[in-house]
PDB file of C-alpha atoms and ligand atoms in Angstrom:
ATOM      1  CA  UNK A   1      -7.560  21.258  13.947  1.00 70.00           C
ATOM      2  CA  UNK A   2      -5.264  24.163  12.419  1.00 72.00           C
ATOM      3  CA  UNK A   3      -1.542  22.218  12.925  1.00 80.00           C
ATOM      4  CA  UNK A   4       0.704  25.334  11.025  1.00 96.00           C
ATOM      5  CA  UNK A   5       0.334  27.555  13.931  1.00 97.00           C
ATOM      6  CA  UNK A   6       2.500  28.144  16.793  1.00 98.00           C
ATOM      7  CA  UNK A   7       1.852  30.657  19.723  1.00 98.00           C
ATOM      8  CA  UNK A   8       5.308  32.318  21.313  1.00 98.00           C
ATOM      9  CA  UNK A   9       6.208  35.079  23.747  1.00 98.00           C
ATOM     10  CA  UNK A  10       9.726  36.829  24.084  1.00 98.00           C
ATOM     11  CA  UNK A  11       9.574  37.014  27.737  1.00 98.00           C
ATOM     12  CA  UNK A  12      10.920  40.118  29.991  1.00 98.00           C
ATOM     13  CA  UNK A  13      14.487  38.451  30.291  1.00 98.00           C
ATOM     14  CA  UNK A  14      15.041  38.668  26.256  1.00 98.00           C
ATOM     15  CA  UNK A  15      13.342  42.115  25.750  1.00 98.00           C
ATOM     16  CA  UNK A  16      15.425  43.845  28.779  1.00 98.00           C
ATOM     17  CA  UNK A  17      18.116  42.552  27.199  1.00 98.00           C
ATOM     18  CA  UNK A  18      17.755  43.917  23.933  1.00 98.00           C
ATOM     19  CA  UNK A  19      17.307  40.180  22.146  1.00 98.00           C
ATOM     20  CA  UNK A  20      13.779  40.746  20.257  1.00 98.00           C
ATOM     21  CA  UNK A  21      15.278  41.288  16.882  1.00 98.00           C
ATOM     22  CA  UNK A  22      17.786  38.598  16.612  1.00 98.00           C
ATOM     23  CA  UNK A  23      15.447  36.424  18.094  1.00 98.00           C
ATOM     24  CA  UNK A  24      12.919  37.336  15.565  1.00 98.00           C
ATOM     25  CA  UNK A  25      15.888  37.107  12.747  1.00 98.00           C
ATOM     26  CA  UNK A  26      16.075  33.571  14.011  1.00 98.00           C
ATOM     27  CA  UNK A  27      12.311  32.842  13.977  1.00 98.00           C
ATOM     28  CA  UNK A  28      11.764  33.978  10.308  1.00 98.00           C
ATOM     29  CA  UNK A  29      15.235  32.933   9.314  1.00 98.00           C
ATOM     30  CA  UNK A  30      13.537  29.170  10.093  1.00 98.00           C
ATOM     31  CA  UNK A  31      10.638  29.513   7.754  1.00 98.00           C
ATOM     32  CA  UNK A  32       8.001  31.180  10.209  1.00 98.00           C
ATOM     33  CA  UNK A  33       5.731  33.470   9.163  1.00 98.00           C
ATOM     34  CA  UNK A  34       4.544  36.423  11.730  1.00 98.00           C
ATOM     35  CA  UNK A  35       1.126  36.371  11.396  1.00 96.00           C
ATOM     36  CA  UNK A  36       0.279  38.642  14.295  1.00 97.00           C
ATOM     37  CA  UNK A  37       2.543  40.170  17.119  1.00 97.00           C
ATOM     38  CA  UNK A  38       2.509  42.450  19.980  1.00 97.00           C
ATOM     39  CA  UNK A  39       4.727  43.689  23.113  1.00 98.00           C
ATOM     40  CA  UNK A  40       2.817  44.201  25.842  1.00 98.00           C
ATOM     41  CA  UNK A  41       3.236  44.041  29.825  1.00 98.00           C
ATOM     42  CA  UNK A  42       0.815  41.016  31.525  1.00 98.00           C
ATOM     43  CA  UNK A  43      -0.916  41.855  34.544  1.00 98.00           C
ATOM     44  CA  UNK A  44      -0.431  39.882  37.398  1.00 98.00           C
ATOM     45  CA  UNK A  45      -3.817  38.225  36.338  1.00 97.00           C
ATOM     46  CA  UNK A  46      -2.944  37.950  32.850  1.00 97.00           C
ATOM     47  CA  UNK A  47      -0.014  35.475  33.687  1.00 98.00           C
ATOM     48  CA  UNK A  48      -2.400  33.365  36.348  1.00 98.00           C
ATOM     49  CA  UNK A  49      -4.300  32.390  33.638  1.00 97.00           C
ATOM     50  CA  UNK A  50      -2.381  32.161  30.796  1.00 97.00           C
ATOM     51  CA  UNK A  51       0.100  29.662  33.611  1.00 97.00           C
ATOM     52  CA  UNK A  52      -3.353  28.749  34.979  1.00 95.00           C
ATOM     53  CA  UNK A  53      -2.101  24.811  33.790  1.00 94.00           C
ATOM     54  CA  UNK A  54       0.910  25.097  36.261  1.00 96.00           C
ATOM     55  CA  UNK A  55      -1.212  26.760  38.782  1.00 97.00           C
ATOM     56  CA  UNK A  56      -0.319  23.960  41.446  1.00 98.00           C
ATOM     57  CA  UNK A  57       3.269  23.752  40.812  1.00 98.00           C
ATOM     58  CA  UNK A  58       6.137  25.550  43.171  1.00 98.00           C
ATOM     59  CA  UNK A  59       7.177  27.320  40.849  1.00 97.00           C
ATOM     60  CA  UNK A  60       3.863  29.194  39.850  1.00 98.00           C
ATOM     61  CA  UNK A  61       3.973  32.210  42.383  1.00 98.00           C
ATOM     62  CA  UNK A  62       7.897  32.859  40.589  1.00 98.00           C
ATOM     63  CA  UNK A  63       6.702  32.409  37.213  1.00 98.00           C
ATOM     64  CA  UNK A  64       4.072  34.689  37.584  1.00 98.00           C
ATOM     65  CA  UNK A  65       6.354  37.325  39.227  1.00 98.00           C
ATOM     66  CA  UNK A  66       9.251  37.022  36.414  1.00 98.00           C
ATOM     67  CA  UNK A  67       6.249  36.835  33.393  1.00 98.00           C
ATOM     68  CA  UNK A  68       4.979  40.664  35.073  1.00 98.00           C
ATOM     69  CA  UNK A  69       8.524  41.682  35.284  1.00 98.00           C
ATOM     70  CA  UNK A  70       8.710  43.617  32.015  1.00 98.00           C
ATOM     71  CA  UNK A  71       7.253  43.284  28.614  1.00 98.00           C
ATOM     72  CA  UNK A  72       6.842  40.748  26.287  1.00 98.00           C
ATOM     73  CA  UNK A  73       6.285  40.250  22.588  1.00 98.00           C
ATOM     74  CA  UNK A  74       3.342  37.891  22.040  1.00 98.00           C
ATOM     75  CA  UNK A  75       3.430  36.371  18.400  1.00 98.00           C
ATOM     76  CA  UNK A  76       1.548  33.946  16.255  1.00 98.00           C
ATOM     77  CA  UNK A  77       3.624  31.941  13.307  1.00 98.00           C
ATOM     78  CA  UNK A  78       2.693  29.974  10.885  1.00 98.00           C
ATOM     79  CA  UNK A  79       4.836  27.367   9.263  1.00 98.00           C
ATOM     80  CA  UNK A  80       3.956  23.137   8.085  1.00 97.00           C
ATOM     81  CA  UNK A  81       4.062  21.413  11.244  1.00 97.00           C
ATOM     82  CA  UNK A  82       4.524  25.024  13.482  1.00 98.00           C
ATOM     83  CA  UNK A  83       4.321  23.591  16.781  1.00 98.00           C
ATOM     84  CA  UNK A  84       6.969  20.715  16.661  1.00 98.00           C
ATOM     85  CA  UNK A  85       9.589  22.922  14.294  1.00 98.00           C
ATOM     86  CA  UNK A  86       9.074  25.781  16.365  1.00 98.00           C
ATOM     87  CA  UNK A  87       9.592  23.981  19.924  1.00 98.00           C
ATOM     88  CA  UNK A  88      12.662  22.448  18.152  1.00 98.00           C
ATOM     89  CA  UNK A  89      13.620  26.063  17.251  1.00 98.00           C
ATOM     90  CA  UNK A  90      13.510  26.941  20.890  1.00 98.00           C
ATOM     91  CA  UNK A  91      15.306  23.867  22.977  1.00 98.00           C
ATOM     92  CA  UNK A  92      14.273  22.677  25.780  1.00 98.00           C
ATOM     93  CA  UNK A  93      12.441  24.438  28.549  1.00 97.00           C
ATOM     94  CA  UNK A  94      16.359  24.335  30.660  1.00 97.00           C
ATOM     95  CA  UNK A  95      18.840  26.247  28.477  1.00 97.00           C
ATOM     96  CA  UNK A  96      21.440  23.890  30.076  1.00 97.00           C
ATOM     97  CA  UNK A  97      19.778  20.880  28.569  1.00 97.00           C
ATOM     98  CA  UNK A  98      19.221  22.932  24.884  1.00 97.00           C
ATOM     99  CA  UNK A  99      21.067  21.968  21.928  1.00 97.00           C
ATOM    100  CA  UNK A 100      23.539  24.109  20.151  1.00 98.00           C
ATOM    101  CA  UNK A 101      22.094  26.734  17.589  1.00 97.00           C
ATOM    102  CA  UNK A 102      18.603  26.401  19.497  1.00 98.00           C
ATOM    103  CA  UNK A 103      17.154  29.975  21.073  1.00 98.00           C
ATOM    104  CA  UNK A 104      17.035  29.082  24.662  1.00 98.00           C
ATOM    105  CA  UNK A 105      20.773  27.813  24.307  1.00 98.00           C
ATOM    106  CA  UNK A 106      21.715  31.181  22.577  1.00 98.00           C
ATOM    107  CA  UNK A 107      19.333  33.733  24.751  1.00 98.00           C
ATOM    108  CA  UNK A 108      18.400  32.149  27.936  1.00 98.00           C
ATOM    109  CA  UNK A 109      19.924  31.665  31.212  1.00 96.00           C
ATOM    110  CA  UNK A 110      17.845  29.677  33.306  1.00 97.00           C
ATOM    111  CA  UNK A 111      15.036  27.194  33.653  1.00 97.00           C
ATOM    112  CA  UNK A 112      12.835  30.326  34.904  1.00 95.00           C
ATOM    113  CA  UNK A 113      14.113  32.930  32.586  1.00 97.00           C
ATOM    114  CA  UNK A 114      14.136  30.905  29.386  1.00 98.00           C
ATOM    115  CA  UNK A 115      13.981  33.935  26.805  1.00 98.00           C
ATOM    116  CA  UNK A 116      10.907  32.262  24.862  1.00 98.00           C
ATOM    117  CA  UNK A 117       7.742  30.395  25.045  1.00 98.00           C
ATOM    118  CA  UNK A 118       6.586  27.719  22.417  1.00 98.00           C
ATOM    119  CA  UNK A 119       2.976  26.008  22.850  1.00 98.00           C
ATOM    120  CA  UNK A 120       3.042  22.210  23.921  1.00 97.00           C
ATOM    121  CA  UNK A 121       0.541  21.230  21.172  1.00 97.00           C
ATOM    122  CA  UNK A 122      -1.430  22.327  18.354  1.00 96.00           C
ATOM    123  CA  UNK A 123      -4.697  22.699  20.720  1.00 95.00           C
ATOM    124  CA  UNK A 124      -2.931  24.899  22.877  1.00 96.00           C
ATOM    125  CA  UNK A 125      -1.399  26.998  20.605  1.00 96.00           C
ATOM    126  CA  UNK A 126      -5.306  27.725  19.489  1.00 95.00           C
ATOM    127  CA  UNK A 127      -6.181  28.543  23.137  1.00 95.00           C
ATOM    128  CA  UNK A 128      -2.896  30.906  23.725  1.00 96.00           C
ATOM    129  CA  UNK A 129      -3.400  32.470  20.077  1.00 96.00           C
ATOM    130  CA  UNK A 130      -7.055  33.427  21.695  1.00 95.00           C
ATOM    131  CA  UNK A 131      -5.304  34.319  24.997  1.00 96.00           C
ATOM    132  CA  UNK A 132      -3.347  36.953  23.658  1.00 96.00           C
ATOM    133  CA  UNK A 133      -5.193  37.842  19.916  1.00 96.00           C
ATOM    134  CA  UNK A 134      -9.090  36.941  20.475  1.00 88.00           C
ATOM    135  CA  UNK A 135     -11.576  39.589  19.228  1.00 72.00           C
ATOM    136  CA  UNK A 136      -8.469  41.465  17.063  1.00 66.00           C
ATOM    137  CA  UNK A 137      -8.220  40.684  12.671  1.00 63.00           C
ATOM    138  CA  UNK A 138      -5.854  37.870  12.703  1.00 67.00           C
ATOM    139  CA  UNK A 139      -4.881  37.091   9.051  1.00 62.00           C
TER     140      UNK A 139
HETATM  141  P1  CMP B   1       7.235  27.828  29.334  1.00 59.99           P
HETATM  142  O1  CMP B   1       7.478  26.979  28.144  1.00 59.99           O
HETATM  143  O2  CMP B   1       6.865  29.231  29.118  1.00 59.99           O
HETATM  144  O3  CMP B   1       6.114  27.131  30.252  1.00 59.99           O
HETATM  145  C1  CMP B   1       6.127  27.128  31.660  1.00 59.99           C
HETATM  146  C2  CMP B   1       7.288  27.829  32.229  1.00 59.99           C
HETATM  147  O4  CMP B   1       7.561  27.638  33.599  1.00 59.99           O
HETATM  148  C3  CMP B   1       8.542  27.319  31.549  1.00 59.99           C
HETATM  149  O5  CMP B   1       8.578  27.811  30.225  1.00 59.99           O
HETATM  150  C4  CMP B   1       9.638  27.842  32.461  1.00 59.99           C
HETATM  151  O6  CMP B   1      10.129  29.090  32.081  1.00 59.99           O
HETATM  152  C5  CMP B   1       8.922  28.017  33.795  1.00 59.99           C
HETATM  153  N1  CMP B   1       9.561  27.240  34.843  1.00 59.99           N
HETATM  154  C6  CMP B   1      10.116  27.765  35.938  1.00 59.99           C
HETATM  155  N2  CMP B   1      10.625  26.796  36.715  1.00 59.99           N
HETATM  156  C7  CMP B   1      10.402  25.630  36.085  1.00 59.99           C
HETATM  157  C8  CMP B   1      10.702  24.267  36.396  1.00 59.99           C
HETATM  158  N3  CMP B   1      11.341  23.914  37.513  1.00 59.99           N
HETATM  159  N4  CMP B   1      10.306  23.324  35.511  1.00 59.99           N
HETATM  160  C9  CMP B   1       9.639  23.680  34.364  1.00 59.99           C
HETATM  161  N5  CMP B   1       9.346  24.947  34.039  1.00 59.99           N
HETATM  162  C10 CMP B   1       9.718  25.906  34.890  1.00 59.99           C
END
């Protein structure tokens, strides 16, 4: 099991409002290295499946709609122990309940439009590194 790779996305709210480079800045200023990375607009059946886990919750049908919004930037990173430094990076998932310095308490303004993704574990950043990169030269 690879554990010094992370999956993220800079979702719509962050790129509309102009916040992919110092989020970036922030992300490499920690020690990650970009390995791969792309901005591209999910279809609405993109975001069903890549959400696919929370497919049953109430929030689904809104996460789907805000994830199709506008672009994203889809990244891998690499760093010792990725997953767990990275979703420290971030905060947690409510920017209300982040901690000071962390992206989601800079950047986002909601539980729904949280500014960034971070995978849960190491498995799933494998499966969401396919997702987005399968098929393509990933160094
Ligand atoms: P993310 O880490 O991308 O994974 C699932 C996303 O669902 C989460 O970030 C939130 O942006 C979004 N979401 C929307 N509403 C909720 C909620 N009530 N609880 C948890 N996640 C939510």
């Amino acid at each position: 099991m690879i554990t010094n790779r992370t999956f993220t996305m800079i979702k719509p709210d962050a790129v509309e409002k102009g916040n992919i480079g110092p989020i970036i800045e922030k992300i490499t200023a920690a020690g990650f290295k970009i390995i791969a990375m792309k901005m591209v607009r999910l279809s609405r059946a993109d975001a069903r499946a890549f959400y696919a886990i929370h497919k049953e919750k109430s929030f689904f049908n809104d996460l789907v709609e805000f994830m199709t919004s506008g672009p994203i930037v889809a990244a891998i990173l690499e760093k010792q122990n990725a997953v767990d430094d990275f979703r420290a990076l971030i905060g947690a998932t409510n920017p209300a309940e982040a901690a000071e310095g962390t992206i989601r308490k800079m950047f986002a303004t909601s539980i729904s439009e949280n500014a960034i993704h971070g995978s849960d574990s190491n498995e799933n950043a494998l499966i969401e590194s396919n997702f987005h990169f399968a098929g393509r030269e990933v160094f």
